[in-house]
Structures are given as C-alpha cells and as structure tokens.
Amino acid sequence: MTDLIIKDALSFLISFVLVTVITPYIQRKSIEIGFVDRPNPRKIHSYPIPVTGGVALFVAFFISQFLIRGFSREFLGFFIASSLILAIGLVDDWYKSQGKEFSALPKFLVQILACSIVFFMGIQIEGITNPFTHKFINFPVWFQYIATVIWLFGVTTVINFIDGIDGLAAGITTISGTTLYFVALMNLSIISTARVSTYMAAALVGVASAFLIFNRHPARIFMGDSGATFLGFVLGTIAVEGTFKVATVVSLIVPILTLGLPIFDNLFVIFKRIKEGKPIYKADKSQVHFRLLEAGLNQKQTVLFLYLVSICFSLTSLIIMLLARR
C-alpha cells in the first residue's frame, strides 16, 4: 500500500508542477494571438482574459499519467478520446474569442464520439447487484453503452456549465476529484480498475488545484470550454472505473452525490430553460453562481460558499459509503 500511495503522490506532484510551469507560457501565447475571452453583457469580467488554460491542464495530466502508468492500449484510447474533447472545446473557445457562435451540434457529436471510444476500450457501466438477492444483473450491451455515454457526457457538460466564475470549476473539480480518489482507494480490494482511478484522480486534483493559482479571483487565465469539458470527462471516467464497477446501489449514489452541486444545479437550469422555451445550450445567468451574485454576494464569497456546499455533498457520499461497508 505504501508503494501505491507514493505513486499517487508522484502523480499529483508531477501534474501540479507541470501546470505551474506551462500555464504562464500558455497565457502569454494566448494574448499574442488574441485567443482571449472578451467582456460582454453576460460576462462578469471587464477586460480580455486568455481562455486556453485547458491546454495546460491536458498536457500536464497526460505527461503525469504516462510517467506513472506507462503506455498501454487503454491509455492510448483514453488519450485519443480526451484529445477530441479538448480539440472541439478549443474550437468553441476560438469562435467565442472572435465574437462568433459555434454550433452546438458538432460539439455534441464529437463529445458523444469521445464517450463512445472510452466505452469500447472497456470503461463501462456493466450492471448492478440486486440488493435483495445479491446476484449481479448484467445489463445488455446496448444499455451499458447508453448508461455509460449518458453519464460521461452528463458530467462533462455539468462541469462546463458551472465554469462561470473565477476558480469555481477548478475548485469543484479539486473537491470532487479528492473524494473520488478516496472512494477508489477504498475499492482497491474489490475493483481491479480502481488502481487506475487513483492515479487519474491524483493527477486530476494536481492539475485542478495548481490551476487555481492562476484562475482564482481575479483570474489571470480561464480554462475555457476546452478545460472545463476535459476536467468533467476525466471526472466521469474516474467514477466509472473506481466506483460504478462495484455495481451496488451505494456505488451508484456515491459519485452522484460527490458531483451533487454541478449535477443538481444544472438539472435545475435545464428544466428552467425547457419551461421557458429556451435552448438548453443557450448561455444565460440561471446557474447558481450567477444567482448568488445577484443576491449580493461578491465573487470570493460565492466561490467559498459553493466550495462548502460541494464539500458537504462529498462528505455525505463518503459517510454513506462507510456506513454501507459496516
């Protein structure tokens, strides 16, 4: 176990250090080419800010993973899928930096493709254990595919949606990633893929927490859609590999609660937009952070309050898991 913890610590440290080294370079280059997020009526910043932080997150995460895990077919598949997530996010960010709108359909299709690649490389929600008979119910392949893709796409989307205020998405990812790390650690003896999840979670917490150095208020760089969707995609994958494969009712509840803040907030936003006849992907100010700002909180107070809510969700999920083990 000591050797495993050391590798996780190295995964965290490598990714953390790389983000602190790469981000300033990315920031300068972004300004040079005009790849910046410019103020508009929906934005709360008043000057152009680089929007390419996702590149630093991606590069640092995968260098860390390659050094710790080495190369494999699964690594290549996840790298390709994540590259698609990053690339389409960068295209979307570039359009926005030029004052244009990028169609939601190509982004949706590419993200579904990325989720499909992950599924076909073996990262799947395979079934559930009957709580009364304790027999494993194996889902049909078509249902495994739908459940896995919906989960991965959903988490990718909710982290992106909540990225609307300095430091929020990076902080929520740090809290959720830390929780999923401990969940995977507790599942090491019963899930073969949980070992990979601990590596990934440690690296994810490393990149997200390091990015906060540059992204906390007042932000010097944004992660953009590319970074937020990448973080969400990795979080969703960690949950499948480290939690869902236990295939119990509790294993389904834990990751949902861990990501409770972005999930429940975005469900509220989606239902609100549907009720008002607005497109689901049409950006507005209905997310919880905007509502708190309108209620009178400043940016720092809003972020700290939402961190606290996220921590409460995460602690609840861990308590439920520990109680279920008794």
GROMACS .gro file of C-alpha atoms in nm:
model
  326
    1MET     CA    1   0.000   0.000   0.000
    2THR     CA    2   0.288   0.239   0.076
    3ASP     CA    3   0.421   0.198  -0.278
    4LEU     CA    4   0.077   0.275  -0.418
    5ILE     CA    5   0.042   0.592  -0.211
    6ILE     CA    6   0.389   0.706  -0.323
    7LYS     CA    7   0.292   0.664  -0.689
    8ASP     CA    8  -0.029   0.859  -0.630
    9ALA     CA    9   0.168   1.136  -0.458
   10LEU     CA   10   0.407   1.148  -0.755
   11SER     CA   11   0.112   1.161  -0.994
   12PHE     CA   12  -0.022   1.460  -0.802
   13LEU     CA   13   0.314   1.639  -0.772
   14ILE     CA   14   0.414   1.596  -1.138
   15SER     CA   15   0.081   1.726  -1.265
   16PHE     CA   16   0.080   2.014  -1.012
   17VAL     CA   17   0.432   2.130  -1.101
   18LEU     CA   18   0.374   2.099  -1.476
   19VAL     CA   19   0.063   2.320  -1.463
   20THR     CA   20   0.253   2.590  -1.271
   21VAL     CA   21   0.530   2.578  -1.534
   22ILE     CA   22   0.318   2.551  -1.851
   23THR     CA   23   0.033   2.792  -1.770
   24PRO     CA   24   0.233   3.121  -1.780
   25TYR     CA   25   0.367   3.026  -2.124
   26ILE     CA   26   0.018   2.937  -2.249
   27GLN     CA   27  -0.109   3.265  -2.105
   28ARG     CA   28   0.145   3.475  -2.294
   29LYS     CA   29   0.091   3.295  -2.626
   30SER     CA   30  -0.286   3.325  -2.590
   31ILE     CA   31  -0.258   3.703  -2.553
   32GLU     CA   32  -0.022   3.725  -2.852
   33ILE     CA   33  -0.266   3.554  -3.090
   34GLY     CA   34  -0.580   3.713  -2.947
   35PHE     CA   35  -0.717   3.389  -2.802
   36VAL     CA   36  -0.894   3.571  -2.519
   37ASP     CA   37  -1.237   3.591  -2.362
   38ARG     CA   38  -1.368   3.941  -2.422
   39PRO     CA   39  -1.624   4.112  -2.196
   40ASN     CA   40  -1.993   4.108  -2.294
   41PRO     CA   41  -2.326   4.166  -2.109
   42ARG     CA   42  -2.325   3.807  -1.973
   43LYS     CA   43  -1.963   3.818  -1.854
   44ILE     CA   44  -1.859   3.948  -1.514
   45HIS     CA   45  -1.501   4.038  -1.608
   46SER     CA   46  -1.422   4.377  -1.759
   47TYR     CA   47  -1.107   4.309  -1.964
   48PRO     CA   48  -0.987   4.037  -2.208
   49ILE     CA   49  -0.853   3.724  -2.037
   50PRO     CA   50  -0.670   3.429  -2.202
   51VAL     CA   51  -0.902   3.132  -2.243
   52THR     CA   52  -0.658   2.849  -2.322
   53GLY     CA   53  -0.594   2.709  -1.973
   54GLY     CA   54  -0.738   2.377  -2.084
   55VAL     CA   55  -0.421   2.310  -2.287
   56ALA     CA   56  -0.205   2.330  -1.974
   57LEU     CA   57  -0.445   2.103  -1.783
   58PHE     CA   58  -0.444   1.845  -2.064
   59VAL     CA   59  -0.067   1.840  -2.121
   60ALA     CA   60   0.019   1.821  -1.751
   61PHE     CA   61  -0.238   1.548  -1.683
   62PHE     CA   62  -0.122   1.317  -1.961
   63ILE     CA   63   0.250   1.364  -1.903
   64SER     CA   64   0.189   1.269  -1.540
   65GLN     CA   65  -0.019   0.968  -1.639
   66PHE     CA   66   0.235   0.846  -1.894
   67LEU     CA   67   0.523   0.873  -1.646
   68ILE     CA   68   0.332   0.691  -1.371
   69ARG     CA   69   0.123   0.437  -1.567
   70GLY     CA   70   0.326   0.390  -1.883
   71PHE     CA   71   0.186   0.330  -2.231
   72SER     CA   72  -0.095   0.083  -2.297
   73ARG     CA   73  -0.388   0.032  -2.532
   74GLU     CA   74  -0.626   0.173  -2.271
   75PHE     CA   75  -0.402   0.476  -2.218
   76LEU     CA   76  -0.395   0.543  -2.594
   77GLY     CA   77  -0.772   0.511  -2.622
   78PHE     CA   78  -0.836   0.750  -2.334
   79PHE     CA   79  -0.578   0.992  -2.473
   80ILE     CA   80  -0.748   0.996  -2.814
   81ALA     CA   81  -1.093   1.045  -2.657
   82SER     CA   82  -0.966   1.326  -2.432
   83SER     CA   83  -0.790   1.489  -2.728
   84LEU     CA   84  -1.125   1.507  -2.909
   85ILE     CA   85  -1.285   1.668  -2.604
   86LEU     CA   86  -1.004   1.923  -2.581
   87ALA     CA   87  -0.995   1.995  -2.955
   88ILE     CA   88  -1.366   2.063  -3.001
   89GLY     CA   89  -1.361   2.274  -2.685
   90LEU     CA   90  -1.075   2.481  -2.825
   91VAL     CA   91  -1.267   2.534  -3.149
   92ASP     CA   92  -1.566   2.656  -2.947
   93ASP     CA   93  -1.342   2.883  -2.738
   94TRP     CA   94  -1.177   3.027  -3.051
   95TYR     CA   95  -1.514   3.113  -3.204
   96LYS     CA   96  -1.616   3.289  -2.884
   97SER     CA   97  -1.286   3.480  -2.871
   98GLN     CA   98  -1.366   3.612  -3.218
   99GLY     CA   99  -1.718   3.716  -3.119
  100LYS     CA  100  -1.881   3.427  -3.307
  101GLU     CA  101  -2.110   3.141  -3.207
  102PHE     CA  102  -2.004   2.780  -3.269
  103SER     CA  103  -2.288   2.539  -3.342
  104ALA     CA  104  -2.373   2.305  -3.053
  105LEU     CA  105  -2.429   2.005  -3.286
  106PRO     CA  106  -2.064   1.940  -3.386
  107LYS     CA  107  -1.958   1.976  -3.023
  108PHE     CA  108  -2.230   1.732  -2.915
  109LEU     CA  109  -2.134   1.475  -3.181
  110VAL     CA  110  -1.762   1.491  -3.103
  111GLN     CA  111  -1.827   1.453  -2.730
  112ILE     CA  112  -2.053   1.152  -2.793
  113LEU     CA  113  -1.777   1.003  -3.011
  114ALA     CA  114  -1.523   1.054  -2.732
  115CYS     CA  115  -1.756   0.889  -2.480
  116SER     CA  116  -1.807   0.600  -2.724
  117ILE     CA  117  -1.432   0.547  -2.763
  118VAL     CA  118  -1.398   0.523  -2.386
  119PHE     CA  119  -1.683   0.270  -2.374
  120PHE     CA  120  -1.535   0.047  -2.643
  121MET     CA  121  -1.197   0.045  -2.468
  122GLY     CA  122  -1.367  -0.119  -2.169
  123ILE     CA  123  -1.466   0.167  -1.939
  124GLN     CA  124  -1.830   0.069  -1.894
  125ILE     CA  125  -2.122   0.066  -1.652
  126GLU     CA  126  -2.178  -0.309  -1.677
  127GLY     CA  127  -2.464  -0.383  -1.439
  128ILE     CA  128  -2.587  -0.374  -1.082
  129THR     CA  129  -2.612  -0.612  -0.788
  130ASN     CA  130  -2.966  -0.693  -0.673
  131PRO     CA  131  -2.978  -0.561  -0.312
  132PHE     CA  132  -3.221  -0.837  -0.209
  133THR     CA  133  -3.069  -1.147  -0.374
  134HIS     CA  134  -2.712  -1.010  -0.403
  135LYS     CA  135  -2.694  -1.150  -0.754
  136PHE     CA  136  -2.525  -0.947  -1.026
  137ILE     CA  137  -2.758  -0.826  -1.300
  138ASN     CA  138  -2.558  -0.778  -1.618
  139PHE     CA  139  -2.709  -0.506  -1.838
  140PRO     CA  140  -2.750  -0.574  -2.210
  141VAL     CA  141  -2.463  -0.427  -2.412
  142TRP     CA  142  -2.688  -0.162  -2.566
  143PHE     CA  143  -2.796  -0.046  -2.220
  144GLN     CA  144  -2.435  -0.049  -2.094
  145TYR     CA  145  -2.345   0.178  -2.384
  146ILE     CA  146  -2.634   0.420  -2.326
  147ALA     CA  147  -2.576   0.436  -1.947
  148THR     CA  148  -2.201   0.491  -1.985
  149VAL     CA  149  -2.229   0.756  -2.257
  150ILE     CA  150  -2.506   0.945  -2.075
  151TRP     CA  151  -2.300   0.951  -1.755
  152LEU     CA  152  -1.976   1.062  -1.922
  153PHE     CA  153  -2.148   1.319  -2.141
  154GLY     CA  154  -2.353   1.444  -1.846
  155VAL     CA  155  -2.055   1.500  -1.615
  156THR     CA  156  -1.859   1.661  -1.899
  157THR     CA  157  -2.146   1.902  -1.954
  158VAL     CA  158  -2.222   1.993  -1.592
  159ILE     CA  159  -1.861   2.085  -1.512
  160ASN     CA  160  -1.858   2.301  -1.825
  161PHE     CA  161  -2.185   2.470  -1.729
  162ILE     CA  162  -2.064   2.557  -1.379
  163ASP     CA  163  -1.747   2.722  -1.510
  164GLY     CA  164  -1.880   3.077  -1.499
  165ILE     CA  165  -1.689   3.246  -1.219
  166ASP     CA  166  -1.321   3.265  -1.122
  167GLY     CA  167  -1.194   2.946  -0.959
  168LEU     CA  168  -1.527   2.766  -0.935
  169ALA     CA  169  -1.485   2.477  -1.181
  170ALA     CA  170  -1.122   2.415  -1.077
  171GLY     CA  171  -1.218   2.419  -0.709
  172ILE     CA  172  -1.520   2.191  -0.751
  173THR     CA  173  -1.305   1.951  -0.956
  174THR     CA  174  -1.040   1.952  -0.681
  175ILE     CA  175  -1.300   1.867  -0.415
  176SER     CA  176  -1.480   1.603  -0.624
  177GLY     CA  177  -1.154   1.452  -0.751
  178THR     CA  178  -1.021   1.420  -0.396
  179THR     CA  179  -1.341   1.245  -0.289
  180LEU     CA  180  -1.333   1.005  -0.585
  181TYR     CA  181  -0.968   0.931  -0.502
  182PHE     CA  182  -1.059   0.813  -0.152
  183VAL     CA  183  -1.357   0.619  -0.287
  184ALA     CA  184  -1.133   0.439  -0.538
  185LEU     CA  185  -0.876   0.376  -0.265
  186MET     CA  186  -1.142   0.207  -0.052
  187ASN     CA  187  -1.247  -0.003  -0.352
  188LEU     CA  188  -0.898  -0.130  -0.439
  189SER     CA  189  -0.967  -0.476  -0.299
  190ILE     CA  190  -1.290  -0.527  -0.495
  191ILE     CA  191  -1.241  -0.338  -0.822
  192SER     CA  192  -0.944  -0.418  -1.045
  193THR     CA  193  -0.966  -0.086  -1.229
  194ALA     CA  194  -0.971   0.122  -0.908
  195ARG     CA  195  -0.590   0.137  -0.917
  196VAL     CA  196  -0.605   0.332  -1.244
  197SER     CA  197  -0.870   0.558  -1.090
  198THR     CA  198  -0.643   0.657  -0.801
  199TYR     CA  199  -0.365   0.754  -1.046
  200MET     CA  200  -0.608   0.956  -1.254
  201ALA     CA  201  -0.776   1.120  -0.954
  202ALA     CA  202  -0.441   1.220  -0.801
  203ALA     CA  203  -0.328   1.376  -1.130
  204LEU     CA  204  -0.663   1.549  -1.179
  205VAL     CA  205  -0.651   1.703  -0.831
  206GLY     CA  206  -0.294   1.812  -0.909
  207VAL     CA  207  -0.381   1.996  -1.230
  208ALA     CA  208  -0.703   2.149  -1.094
  209SER     CA  209  -0.553   2.274  -0.767
  210ALA     CA  210  -0.245   2.413  -0.944
  211PHE     CA  211  -0.466   2.593  -1.195
  212LEU     CA  212  -0.633   2.774  -0.907
  213ILE     CA  213  -0.308   2.966  -0.859
  214PHE     CA  214  -0.384   3.143  -1.188
  215ASN     CA  215  -0.761   3.112  -1.200
  216ARG     CA  216  -0.873   3.228  -0.857
  217HIS     CA  217  -1.025   3.579  -0.840
  218PRO     CA  218  -0.909   3.793  -1.009
  219ALA     CA  219  -0.835   3.531  -1.275
  220ARG     CA  220  -0.530   3.571  -1.498
  221ILE     CA  221  -0.641   3.289  -1.731
  222PHE     CA  222  -0.958   3.087  -1.792
  223MET     CA  223  -0.970   2.714  -1.862
  224GLY     CA  224  -1.234   2.774  -2.130
  225ASP     CA  225  -1.479   2.514  -2.257
  226SER     CA  226  -1.179   2.302  -2.354
  227GLY     CA  227  -1.054   2.282  -1.997
  228ALA     CA  228  -1.391   2.251  -1.823
  229THR     CA  229  -1.514   1.973  -2.054
  230PHE     CA  230  -1.180   1.793  -2.020
  231LEU     CA  231  -1.199   1.804  -1.639
  232GLY     CA  232  -1.559   1.680  -1.648
  233PHE     CA  233  -1.468   1.399  -1.889
  234VAL     CA  234  -1.188   1.279  -1.661
  235LEU     CA  235  -1.409   1.302  -1.350
  236GLY     CA  236  -1.678   1.094  -1.519
  237THR     CA  237  -1.424   0.831  -1.625
  238ILE     CA  238  -1.274   0.808  -1.276
  239ALA     CA  239  -1.621   0.749  -1.130
  240VAL     CA  240  -1.691   0.464  -1.374
  241GLU     CA  241  -1.355   0.293  -1.315
  242GLY     CA  242  -1.333   0.345  -0.939
  243THR     CA  243  -1.694   0.333  -0.820
  244PHE     CA  244  -1.961   0.217  -1.064
  245LYS     CA  245  -1.794  -0.120  -1.122
  246VAL     CA  246  -1.877  -0.223  -0.765
  247ALA     CA  247  -2.227  -0.242  -0.913
  248THR     CA  248  -2.427  -0.179  -0.593
  249VAL     CA  249  -2.696   0.076  -0.519
  250VAL     CA  250  -2.449   0.265  -0.297
  251SER     CA  251  -2.186   0.268  -0.573
  252LEU     CA  252  -2.438   0.447  -0.794
  253ILE     CA  253  -2.531   0.703  -0.529
  254VAL     CA  254  -2.175   0.795  -0.420
  255PRO     CA  255  -2.045   0.959  -0.742
  256ILE     CA  256  -2.377   1.134  -0.800
  257LEU     CA  257  -2.357   1.289  -0.452
  258THR     CA  258  -1.987   1.365  -0.495
  259LEU     CA  259  -2.076   1.573  -0.802
  260GLY     CA  260  -2.404   1.681  -0.644
  261LEU     CA  261  -2.355   2.058  -0.673
  262PRO     CA  262  -2.295   2.078  -1.051
  263ILE     CA  263  -2.540   1.795  -1.126
  264PHE     CA  264  -2.837   1.930  -0.929
  265ASP     CA  265  -2.771   2.292  -1.025
  266ASN     CA  266  -2.761   2.206  -1.393
  267LEU     CA  267  -3.072   1.989  -1.373
  268PHE     CA  268  -3.245   2.296  -1.230
  269VAL     CA  269  -3.107   2.513  -1.511
  270ILE     CA  270  -3.212   2.265  -1.782
  271PHE     CA  271  -3.567   2.232  -1.651
  272LYS     CA  272  -3.590   2.611  -1.616
  273ARG     CA  273  -3.477   2.666  -1.975
  274ILE     CA  274  -3.716   2.400  -2.106
  275LYS     CA  275  -4.003   2.554  -1.909
  276GLU     CA  276  -3.921   2.898  -2.053
  277GLY     CA  277  -3.885   2.761  -2.404
  278LYS     CA  278  -3.514   2.844  -2.426
  279PRO     CA  279  -3.246   2.623  -2.593
  280ILE     CA  280  -3.068   2.408  -2.333
  281TYR     CA  281  -2.725   2.515  -2.460
  282LYS     CA  282  -2.810   2.885  -2.478
  283ALA     CA  283  -2.592   3.051  -2.215
  284ASP     CA  284  -2.767   3.272  -1.961
  285LYS     CA  285  -2.736   3.366  -1.594
  286SER     CA  286  -2.953   3.096  -1.437
  287GLN     CA  287  -2.666   2.896  -1.279
  288VAL     CA  288  -2.638   2.908  -0.901
  289HIS     CA  289  -2.323   3.123  -0.900
  290PHE     CA  290  -2.497   3.395  -1.101
  291ARG     CA  291  -2.799   3.378  -0.873
  292LEU     CA  292  -2.576   3.420  -0.566
  293LEU     CA  293  -2.401   3.717  -0.724
  294GLU     CA  294  -2.737   3.877  -0.797
  295ALA     CA  295  -2.836   3.815  -0.435
  296GLY     CA  296  -2.548   4.038  -0.322
  297LEU     CA  297  -2.250   3.808  -0.264
  298ASN     CA  298  -1.919   3.901  -0.423
  299GLN     CA  299  -1.714   3.657  -0.631
  300LYS     CA  300  -1.496   3.531  -0.345
  301GLN     CA  301  -1.794   3.481  -0.113
  302THR     CA  302  -1.987   3.299  -0.386
  303VAL     CA  303  -1.699   3.063  -0.464
  304LEU     CA  304  -1.626   2.987  -0.098
  305PHE     CA  305  -1.994   2.920  -0.027
  306LEU     CA  306  -2.019   2.680  -0.322
  307TYR     CA  307  -1.696   2.509  -0.217
  308LEU     CA  308  -1.857   2.449   0.123
  309VAL     CA  309  -2.171   2.306  -0.037
  310SER     CA  310  -1.959   2.077  -0.255
  311ILE     CA  311  -1.759   1.959   0.046
  312CYS     CA  312  -2.084   1.877   0.228
  313PHE     CA  313  -2.202   1.669  -0.069
  314SER     CA  314  -1.866   1.490  -0.083
  315LEU     CA  315  -1.857   1.416   0.292
  316THR     CA  316  -2.213   1.283   0.274
  317SER     CA  317  -2.114   1.046  -0.007
  318LEU     CA  318  -1.816   0.917   0.191
  319ILE     CA  319  -2.027   0.868   0.506
  320ILE     CA  320  -2.287   0.671   0.308
  321MET     CA  321  -2.013   0.451   0.163
  322LEU     CA  322  -1.854   0.387   0.502
  323LEU     CA  323  -2.191   0.304   0.661
  324ALA     CA  324  -2.267   0.060   0.377
  325ARG     CA  325  -1.938  -0.120   0.448
  326ARG     CA  326  -2.023  -0.183   0.815
   0.00000   0.00000   0.00000
